[in-house]
GROMACS .gro file of C-alpha atoms in nm:
model
  437
    1MET     CA    1  19.098   9.475   8.804
    2CYS     CA    2  19.111   9.092   8.887
    3SER     CA    3  19.216   8.819   8.606
    4SER     CA    4  18.852   8.759   8.516
    5ASP     CA    5  18.810   9.161   8.449
    6LEU     CA    6  19.131   9.196   8.207
    7HIS     CA    7  19.015   9.246   7.850
    8HIS     CA    8  19.192   8.957   7.741
    9PRO     CA    9  19.455   8.679   7.854
   10PRO     CA   10  19.786   8.853   7.991
   11ARG     CA   11  20.113   8.765   7.845
   12ALA     CA   12  20.330   8.933   8.148
   13LYS     CA   13  20.193   9.031   8.520
   14ARG     CA   14  20.447   9.263   8.605
   15VAL     CA   15  20.709   9.525   8.431
   16VAL     CA   16  21.005   9.664   8.491
   17MET     CA   17  21.115   9.958   8.306
   18LEU     CA   18  21.520  10.029   8.295
   19TRP     CA   19  21.485  10.401   8.190
   20GLN     CA   20  21.814  10.586   8.070
   21GLY     CA   21  21.779  10.934   8.083
   22GLY     CA   22  21.937  11.164   7.863
   23GLY     CA   23  21.899  10.991   7.503
   24PRO     CA   24  22.118  10.668   7.455
   25SER     CA   25  22.283  10.702   7.115
   26HIS     CA   26  22.131  10.472   6.873
   27VAL     CA   27  22.372  10.530   6.599
   28ASP     CA   28  22.674  10.391   6.875
   29LEU     CA   29  22.471  10.139   7.038
   30PHE     CA   30  22.175   9.923   6.806
   31ASP     CA   31  22.158  10.074   6.491
   32PRO     CA   32  22.472   9.965   6.266
   33LYS     CA   33  22.553  10.163   5.968
   34PRO     CA   34  22.846  10.115   5.743
   35GLU     CA   35  22.786  10.342   5.491
   36MET     CA   36  22.807  10.612   5.737
   37GLU     CA   37  23.186  10.528   5.795
   38ARG     CA   38  23.214  10.611   5.418
   39HIS     CA   39  23.086  10.933   5.463
   40ARG     CA   40  23.246  11.018   5.782
   41GLY     CA   41  23.308  11.371   5.850
   42GLN     CA   42  23.091  11.500   5.506
   43ASP     CA   43  22.730  11.695   5.534
   44ILE     CA   44  22.450  11.434   5.572
   45PRO     CA   45  22.284  11.523   5.230
   46GLU     CA   46  21.994  11.766   5.275
   47SER     CA   47  21.755  11.496   5.100
   48VAL     CA   48  21.816  11.273   5.419
   49ARG     CA   49  21.778  11.521   5.675
   50GLY     CA   50  21.450  11.708   5.518
   51THR     CA   51  21.279  11.917   5.773
   52THR     CA   52  21.339  11.741   6.064
   53ARG     CA   53  21.296  11.925   6.411
   54LEU     CA   54  21.617  11.935   6.621
   55SER     CA   55  21.696  12.087   6.933
   56THR     CA   56  21.765  12.500   6.922
   57MET     CA   57  22.128  12.362   6.999
   58SER     CA   58  22.185  12.233   6.649
   59SER     CA   59  21.888  12.335   6.461
   60GLY     CA   60  22.065  12.640   6.291
   61TYR     CA   61  22.379  12.455   6.164
   62ALA     CA   62  22.544  12.529   5.842
   63LYS     CA   63  22.773  12.183   5.865
   64TRP     CA   64  22.604  11.862   5.942
   65PRO     CA   65  22.913  11.623   5.979
   66THR     CA   66  22.824  11.246   5.972
   67GLN     CA   67  22.959  11.068   6.269
   68PRO     CA   68  22.952  10.697   6.234
   69ALA     CA   69  22.962  10.481   6.574
   70ILE     CA   70  23.280  10.515   6.781
   71ARG     CA   71  23.285  10.134   6.805
   72PRO     CA   72  23.243   9.841   6.588
   73PHE     CA   73  22.905   9.632   6.589
   74ARG     CA   74  22.960   9.239   6.635
   75ARG     CA   75  22.644   8.983   6.556
   76CYS     CA   76  22.544   8.815   6.863
   77GLY     CA   77  22.363   8.512   6.942
   78GLN     CA   78  22.222   8.255   6.715
   79ALA     CA   79  21.966   8.531   6.609
   80GLY     CA   80  22.265   8.706   6.485
   81ILE     CA   81  22.145   9.048   6.633
   82GLU     CA   82  22.399   9.345   6.569
   83LEU     CA   83  22.501   9.506   6.904
   84SER     CA   84  22.816   9.767   6.961
   85GLU     CA   85  23.112   9.611   7.123
   86LEU     CA   86  23.031   9.876   7.392
   87LEU     CA   87  22.780   9.587   7.485
   88PRO     CA   88  22.937   9.271   7.590
   89ASN     CA   89  22.701   9.151   7.849
   90LEU     CA   90  22.386   9.202   7.645
   91ALA     CA   91  22.571   9.058   7.365
   92THR     CA   92  22.537   8.693   7.596
   93ILE     CA   93  22.148   8.746   7.609
   94ALA     CA   94  22.106   8.852   7.276
   95ASP     CA   95  21.878   8.587   7.187
   96GLU     CA   96  21.631   8.686   7.473
   97LEU     CA   97  21.571   9.093   7.341
   98CYS     CA   98  21.375   9.223   7.119
   99VAL     CA   99  21.561   9.523   6.945
  100VAL     CA  100  21.311   9.770   6.790
  101ARG     CA  101  21.531  10.041   6.567
  102SER     CA  102  21.242  10.233   6.459
  103MET     CA  103  21.087  10.398   6.765
  104HIS     CA  104  21.014  10.788   6.749
  105THR     CA  105  20.899  11.076   6.919
  106GLU     CA  106  20.787  11.440   6.891
  107ALA     CA  107  20.991  11.540   7.134
  108VAL     CA  108  21.311  11.735   7.115
  109ASN     CA  109  21.421  11.794   7.468
  110HIS     CA  110  21.459  11.567   7.789
  111ALA     CA  111  21.166  11.656   8.038
  112PRO     CA  112  20.925  11.669   7.773
  113GLY     CA  113  21.016  11.342   7.639
  114VAL     CA  114  21.054  11.154   7.929
  115THR     CA  115  20.700  11.327   8.023
  116LEU     CA  116  20.575  11.219   7.695
  117PHE     CA  117  20.644  10.868   7.764
  118MET     CA  118  20.558  10.831   8.171
  119THR     CA  119  20.248  11.010   8.090
  120GLY     CA  120  20.108  11.006   7.750
  121SER     CA  121  20.164  11.384   7.733
  122GLN     CA  122  20.462  11.643   7.707
  123VAL     CA  123  20.295  11.839   7.937
  124PRO     CA  124  20.310  11.753   8.323
  125GLY     CA  125  20.009  11.668   8.508
  126ARG     CA  126  19.850  11.336   8.369
  127PRO     CA  127  19.894  10.966   8.547
  128SER     CA  128  20.199  10.795   8.496
  129MET     CA  129  20.238  10.504   8.345
  130GLY     CA  130  20.287  10.289   8.680
  131ALA     CA  131  19.977  10.466   8.810
  132TRP     CA  132  19.730  10.350   8.551
  133LEU     CA  133  19.886   9.998   8.605
  134THR     CA  134  19.832  10.021   8.981
  135TYR     CA  135  19.498  10.167   8.916
  136GLY     CA  136  19.376   9.938   8.674
  137LEU     CA  137  19.569   9.585   8.792
  138GLY     CA  138  19.583   9.645   9.162
  139SER     CA  139  19.851   9.518   9.384
  140ASP     CA  140  19.969   9.162   9.426
  141THR     CA  141  20.137   9.216   9.774
  142ASP     CA  142  20.031   9.385  10.109
  143GLU     CA  143  20.384   9.372  10.239
  144LEU     CA  144  20.546   9.648   9.952
  145PRO     CA  145  20.417   9.917   9.741
  146ALA     CA  146  20.253   9.836   9.387
  147PHE     CA  147  20.496  10.071   9.205
  148VAL     CA  148  20.863  10.140   9.311
  149VAL     CA  149  21.070  10.365   9.186
  150MET     CA  150  21.462  10.394   9.196
  151THR     CA  151  21.675  10.704   9.050
  152SER     CA  152  22.064  10.683   8.991
  153SER     CA  153  22.316  10.848   8.800
  154ASP     CA  154  22.651  10.783   8.644
  155LYS     CA  155  22.940  10.839   8.887
  156GLY     CA  156  23.048  11.150   8.720
  157LYS     CA  157  22.746  11.356   8.740
  158THR     CA  158  22.764  11.472   8.388
  159CYS     CA  159  22.414  11.448   8.288
  160GLY     CA  160  22.253  11.757   8.426
  161GLN     CA  161  21.885  11.654   8.378
  162LEU     CA  162  21.686  11.617   8.663
  163PHE     CA  163  21.413  11.337   8.765
  164PHE     CA  164  21.075  11.497   8.848
  165ASP     CA  165  20.811  11.340   9.062
  166TYR     CA  166  20.563  11.357   8.825
  167TYR     CA  167  20.749  11.123   8.631
  168TRP     CA  168  20.576  10.902   8.862
  169GLY     CA  169  20.270  11.073   8.981
  170SER     CA  170  19.946  10.984   8.986
  171GLY     CA  171  19.812  11.290   8.815
  172PHE     CA  172  19.450  11.340   8.861
  173LEU     CA  173  19.404  10.972   8.968
  174PRO     CA  174  19.378  10.905   9.359
  175SER     CA  175  19.717  10.954   9.521
  176ARG     CA  176  19.741  10.606   9.641
  177PHE     CA  177  19.818  10.526   9.246
  178GLN     CA  178  20.154  10.728   9.260
  179GLY     CA  179  20.476  10.545   9.265
  180VAL     CA  180  20.688  10.492   9.597
  181ARG     CA  181  21.070  10.662   9.547
  182PHE     CA  182  21.308  10.486   9.737
  183ARG     CA  183  21.598  10.708   9.847
  184ASN     CA  184  21.971  10.657   9.762
  185VAL     CA  185  22.099  10.770  10.137
  186GLY     CA  186  21.980  10.631  10.450
  187ASP     CA  187  21.650  10.402  10.497
  188PRO     CA  188  21.494  10.387  10.132
  189VAL     CA  189  21.195  10.529  10.305
  190PRO     CA  190  21.191  10.788  10.563
  191TYR     CA  191  21.080  10.673  10.950
  192LEU     CA  192  21.116  10.295  10.880
  193ALA     CA  193  21.241  10.243  11.247
  194ASN     CA  194  21.039  10.359  11.507
  195PRO     CA  195  21.127  10.666  11.726
  196GLY     CA  196  21.297  10.571  12.060
  197GLY     CA  197  21.060  10.461  12.339
  198VAL     CA  198  20.791  10.375  12.114
  199SER     CA  199  20.745   9.986  12.077
  200ARG     CA  200  20.607   9.808  11.766
  201ALA     CA  201  20.295   9.737  11.985
  202ALA     CA  202  20.245  10.110  12.057
  203ARG     CA  203  20.265  10.237  11.724
  204ARG     CA  204  19.999   9.964  11.594
  205ALA     CA  205  19.795  10.094  11.879
  206LEU     CA  206  19.802  10.459  11.773
  207LEU     CA  207  19.774  10.382  11.366
  208ASP     CA  208  19.424  10.180  11.504
  209ASP     CA  209  19.309  10.475  11.642
  210LEU     CA  210  19.403  10.717  11.365
  211ALA     CA  211  19.226  10.464  11.124
  212ALA     CA  212  18.885  10.511  11.349
  213LEU     CA  213  18.929  10.898  11.298
  214ASN     CA  214  19.013  10.888  10.968
  215ALA     CA  215  18.707  10.642  10.869
  216GLU     CA  216  18.481  10.845  11.019
  217HIS     CA  217  18.571  11.134  10.860
  218LEU     CA  218  18.568  10.948  10.517
  219ALA     CA  219  18.205  10.872  10.588
  220ASP     CA  220  18.127  11.219  10.669
  221TYR     CA  221  18.288  11.356  10.334
  222GLY     CA  222  18.358  11.071  10.097
  223ASP     CA  223  18.725  11.233  10.008
  224PRO     CA  224  18.913  10.933   9.843
  225GLU     CA  225  19.216  11.115   9.986
  226ILE     CA  226  19.122  10.991  10.327
  227GLU     CA  227  19.065  10.644  10.198
  228THR     CA  228  19.470  10.721  10.059
  229ARG     CA  229  19.592  10.786  10.382
  230ILE     CA  230  19.443  10.502  10.562
  231ALA     CA  231  19.609  10.271  10.299
  232GLN     CA  232  19.915  10.462  10.331
  233TYR     CA  233  19.950  10.444  10.706
  234GLU     CA  234  19.921  10.054  10.685
  235MET     CA  235  20.157  10.011  10.382
  236ALA     CA  236  20.413  10.219  10.614
  237PHE     CA  237  20.367   9.992  10.944
  238ARG     CA  238  20.386   9.677  10.719
  239MET     CA  239  20.706   9.820  10.490
  240GLN     CA  240  20.887   9.885  10.882
  241SER     CA  241  20.943   9.490  10.868
  242SER     CA  242  20.932   9.414  10.460
  243VAL     CA  243  21.165   9.685  10.355
  244PRO     CA  244  21.475   9.577  10.573
  245GLU     CA  245  21.426   9.228  10.439
  246LEU     CA  246  21.383   9.350  10.104
  247THR     CA  247  21.741   9.545  10.091
  248ASP     CA  248  21.932   9.261  10.277
  249PHE     CA  249  22.107   9.066  10.014
  250SER     CA  250  22.330   8.834  10.261
  251SER     CA  251  22.094   8.562  10.149
  252GLU     CA  252  22.205   8.632   9.807
  253PRO     CA  253  22.448   8.345   9.635
  254LYS     CA  254  22.827   8.494   9.548
  255ARG     CA  255  22.789   8.417   9.193
  256VAL     CA  256  22.454   8.618   9.192
  257LEU     CA  257  22.588   8.913   9.322
  258ASP     CA  258  22.871   8.904   9.104
  259ARG     CA  259  22.671   8.880   8.800
  260TYR     CA  260  22.556   9.258   8.889
  261GLY     CA  261  22.911   9.374   8.909
  262PRO     CA  262  23.135   9.514   9.206
  263ASP     CA  263  22.896   9.833   9.227
  264VAL     CA  264  22.574   9.604   9.338
  265HIS     CA  265  22.699   9.657   9.700
  266VAL     CA  266  22.703  10.034   9.633
  267LYS     CA  267  22.355  10.188   9.753
  268GLY     CA  268  22.202  10.393   9.490
  269SER     CA  269  22.450  10.261   9.187
  270PHE     CA  270  22.239  10.154   8.885
  271ALA     CA  271  22.360   9.785   8.983
  272TYR     CA  272  22.221   9.788   9.324
  273ASN     CA  273  21.905   9.918   9.216
  274CYS     CA  274  21.864   9.665   8.947
  275LEU     CA  275  21.922   9.367   9.235
  276VAL     CA  276  21.636   9.580   9.466
  277ALA     CA  277  21.402   9.555   9.156
  278ARG     CA  278  21.450   9.152   9.082
  279ARG     CA  279  21.372   9.154   9.452
  280LEU     CA  280  21.078   9.344   9.458
  281LEU     CA  281  20.914   9.203   9.166
  282GLU     CA  282  20.980   8.821   9.282
  283ARG     CA  283  20.794   8.988   9.625
  284GLY     CA  284  20.478   9.103   9.461
  285THR     CA  285  20.557   9.495   9.314
  286ARG     CA  286  20.377   9.549   8.995
  287PHE     CA  287  20.572   9.775   8.811
  288VAL     CA  288  20.934   9.901   8.923
  289GLN     CA  289  21.073  10.213   8.743
  290LEU     CA  290  21.502  10.221   8.746
  291MET     CA  291  21.569  10.585   8.628
  292HIS     CA  292  21.959  10.640   8.562
  293ALA     CA  293  22.094  10.956   8.421
  294GLY     CA  294  22.417  11.027   8.207
  295TRP     CA  295  22.306  10.972   7.858
  296ASP     CA  296  22.313  11.323   7.718
  297GLN     CA  297  22.654  11.316   7.554
  298HIS     CA  298  22.690  11.659   7.359
  299ASN     CA  299  23.052  11.719   7.438
  300ASN     CA  300  23.181  11.397   7.567
  301LEU     CA  301  23.073  11.097   7.343
  302PHE     CA  302  23.408  10.938   7.301
  303THR     CA  303  23.460  10.909   7.673
  304GLN     CA  304  23.121  10.874   7.877
  305LEU     CA  305  22.949  10.666   7.628
  306GLU     CA  306  23.171  10.390   7.718
  307GLU     CA  307  23.161  10.481   8.088
  308GLN     CA  308  22.768  10.458   8.060
  309CYS     CA  309  22.773  10.179   7.925
  310ARG     CA  310  23.002  10.007   8.176
  311ASP     CA  311  22.774  10.117   8.456
  312THR     CA  312  22.467   9.987   8.315
  313GLU     CA  313  22.455   9.742   8.064
  314GLY     CA  314  22.601   9.450   8.284
  315PRO     CA  315  22.348   9.487   8.567
  316SER     CA  316  22.059   9.503   8.289
  317ALA     CA  317  22.180   9.135   8.143
  318ALA     CA  318  22.226   9.042   8.487
  319LEU     CA  319  21.892   9.117   8.584
  320VAL     CA  320  21.741   8.953   8.275
  321THR     CA  321  21.964   8.619   8.320
  322ASP     CA  322  21.866   8.631   8.712
  323LEU     CA  323  21.473   8.659   8.612
  324LYS     CA  324  21.517   8.375   8.380
  325GLU     CA  325  21.711   8.150   8.627
  326ARG     CA  326  21.367   8.234   8.831
  327GLY     CA  327  21.138   8.158   8.595
  328LEU     CA  328  21.005   8.471   8.632
  329LEU     CA  329  21.125   8.622   8.289
  330ASP     CA  330  20.837   8.467   8.115
  331GLU     CA  331  20.586   8.685   8.341
  332THR     CA  332  20.799   9.004   8.377
  333LEU     CA  333  20.811   9.249   8.100
  334VAL     CA  334  21.156   9.451   8.113
  335ALA     CA  335  21.199   9.732   7.855
  336TRP     CA  336  21.512   9.938   7.816
  337GLY     CA  337  21.492  10.243   7.651
  338GLY     CA  338  21.508  10.674   7.679
  339GLU     CA  339  21.355  10.949   7.564
  340PHE     CA  340  21.501  11.015   7.194
  341GLY     CA  341  21.812  10.918   7.040
  342ARG     CA  342  22.143  11.094   6.943
  343THR     CA  343  22.154  11.283   6.623
  344PRO     CA  344  22.375  11.091   6.322
  345PHE     CA  345  22.546  11.409   6.303
  346GLY     CA  346  22.840  11.521   6.549
  347GLN     CA  347  22.790  11.802   6.737
  348GLY     CA  348  23.047  12.105   6.818
  349ASP     CA  349  23.297  12.196   6.588
  350PRO     CA  350  23.238  12.070   6.247
  351THR     CA  351  23.574  11.940   6.177
  352ASN     CA  352  23.643  11.754   6.518
  353PRO     CA  353  23.275  11.706   6.677
  354LYS     CA  354  23.283  11.571   7.036
  355GLY     CA  355  22.921  11.451   7.070
  356ARG     CA  356  22.579  11.389   6.964
  357ASP     CA  357  22.243  11.601   7.018
  358HIS     CA  358  21.896  11.501   7.092
  359PHE     CA  359  21.711  11.325   6.842
  360GLY     CA  360  21.337  11.219   6.832
  361ARG     CA  361  21.297  11.113   6.439
  362ALA     CA  362  21.457  10.789   6.481
  363TYR     CA  363  21.590  10.583   6.811
  364SER     CA  364  21.590  10.240   6.958
  365TRP     CA  365  21.454  10.022   7.252
  366TRP     CA  366  21.524   9.680   7.361
  367LEU     CA  367  21.242   9.442   7.536
  368ALA     CA  368  21.235   9.105   7.679
  369GLY     CA  369  21.024   8.850   7.864
  370GLY     CA  370  20.667   8.833   7.957
  371GLY     CA  371  20.524   8.816   7.590
  372ILE     CA  372  20.808   8.978   7.393
  373ARG     CA  373  20.974   8.798   7.047
  374PRO     CA  374  21.303   8.697   7.158
  375GLY     CA  375  21.627   8.725   6.938
  376HIS     CA  376  21.420   8.993   6.699
  377VAL     CA  377  21.484   9.318   6.532
  378HIS     CA  378  21.183   9.511   6.463
  379GLY     CA  379  21.200   9.790   6.224
  380ALA     CA  380  21.441   9.971   6.043
  381THR     CA  381  21.632  10.320   5.919
  382ASP     CA  382  21.801  10.426   5.645
  383ASP     CA  383  22.164  10.424   5.579
  384PHE     CA  384  22.228  10.766   5.816
  385ALA     CA  385  21.996  10.585   6.087
  386TRP     CA  386  21.773  10.935   6.003
  387ASN     CA  387  21.483  10.838   5.887
  388ILE     CA  388  21.271  10.503   5.912
  389THR     CA  389  21.199  10.289   5.651
  390ALA     CA  390  20.997   9.991   5.813
  391ASP     CA  391  20.777   9.944   6.081
  392PRO     CA  392  20.804  10.304   6.270
  393VAL     CA  393  20.713  10.268   6.651
  394HIS     CA  394  20.550  10.584   6.820
  395VAL     CA  395  20.583  10.625   7.203
  396HIS     CA  396  20.195  10.590   7.228
  397ASP     CA  397  20.244  10.261   7.040
  398MET     CA  398  20.492  10.127   7.289
  399GLN     CA  399  20.254  10.229   7.554
  400ALA     CA  400  19.960  10.039   7.381
  401THR     CA  401  20.177   9.741   7.333
  402MET     CA  402  20.310   9.726   7.727
  403LEU     CA  403  19.976   9.767   7.836
  404TRP     CA  404  19.830   9.481   7.589
  405LEU     CA  405  20.099   9.257   7.733
  406LEU     CA  406  19.954   9.304   8.058
  407GLY     CA  407  19.591   9.195   7.944
  408ILE     CA  408  19.475   9.542   7.920
  409ASP     CA  409  19.307   9.723   7.610
  410HIS     CA  410  19.468  10.069   7.636
  411THR     CA  411  19.124  10.253   7.476
  412ARG     CA  412  18.927  10.069   7.764
  413LEU     CA  413  19.168  10.182   8.107
  414VAL     CA  414  18.990  10.527   8.121
  415TYR     CA  415  18.930  10.781   8.373
  416ARG     CA  416  18.669  11.036   8.380
  417TYR     CA  417  18.856  11.416   8.497
  418GLN     CA  418  18.684  11.736   8.431
  419GLY     CA  419  18.433  11.603   8.174
  420ARG     CA  420  18.662  11.451   7.964
  421GLN     CA  421  18.786  11.059   7.964
  422PHE     CA  422  19.161  11.020   8.003
  423ARG     CA  423  19.357  10.735   7.879
  424LEU     CA  424  19.752  10.716   7.887
  425THR     CA  425  19.763  10.647   7.542
  426ASP     CA  426  19.517  11.001   7.464
  427ILE     CA  427  19.378  10.932   7.136
  428HIS     CA  428  19.625  10.748   6.996
  429GLY     CA  429  19.839  10.439   6.981
  430HIS     CA  430  19.846  10.067   6.804
  431VAL     CA  431  19.963   9.736   6.935
  432VAL     CA  432  20.308   9.636   6.776
  433ARG     CA  433  20.213   9.281   6.706
  434GLY     CA  434  20.535   9.256   6.523
  435ILE     CA  435  20.714   9.226   6.847
  436LEU     CA  436  20.482   8.981   7.023
  437ALA     CA  437  20.579   8.619   7.078
   0.00000   0.00000   0.00000
């Protein structure tokens, strides 16, 4: 889909998804509730809880002890957005952020929740958002993949969730639209270097012969996967030059490296991946998906939440700042969030809770950049951060909005499969006009 084929003028040209796997606590980070402190340890009233669906770990509880935020909130920036003291670096870019405090989802467990946002369904098998965008918008570069995925985890590996490849898969779209995952050890992709004794010219000659054979095969059978094979061989050949240059940070100024923190030099860390993401975006990659695990704090909230923030919020803020300094932020959509939030009640011993359970009825995200209203808070919840009281944003609404910012009407980006027209938002979703600049 070239620019003349877009459904409306785009606000953004590219996306970086900063996925926080496990469910970051909106109560502790983004949604201040001073009333909860006055009710500390007391049961959250049944009139507030209602019939909310919870995970099996807490749905049978007899006690629902109110657990206030573990650290104070402060007003940040000229906009005065309230953020936790655990987010000092995000506080410095508060006027770039749009905090959405009214996200909600039906999912109560990790994999279905991630799959719902990434593919539009809790059941695996459909194309991921990056695949849909690559299918709809194509690529801005011939040297690197249009859709790249990088994963990381907290240092202590406290979060047991896995990152399944269907989170970036192509589903029933041709497989050339799936994400390319960069590895955390060794070369980012296998076989970047030619085997000993094989020159680049010899490799090129081999690929030319393979391309000719595959072209004949394609003409005979018309299988789109053959076309994918041809394209992937060519991309792999070009990546032998482009990827080593991409991951060479020697040209980066010290002040930029320092901004991302010491972990920027640790391959596979969230900080390292954030800098690679910026370098990918400025080289033409359309969709970068960073997936970081470690936010599933069932029994270690008081220690692990701070560690997670320390590992991730600084590099996230650095990425936004870096994009702005390079003139890329206006056309780059930055989205930060997870599959759900955490319960406003404490999990475990009701007299001394150590964590929070999964909670999808209300939670928070933040966005910045391409077409997003900066310095803004959208939506609200009640005094216990339990029920949404203003401007709810469903997962499908967020998907529809992100597509809209890229010039795509989510109801018109469709693919026919097994007799049905499919789309990322299924039969749901509305553009959230309140978060648009």
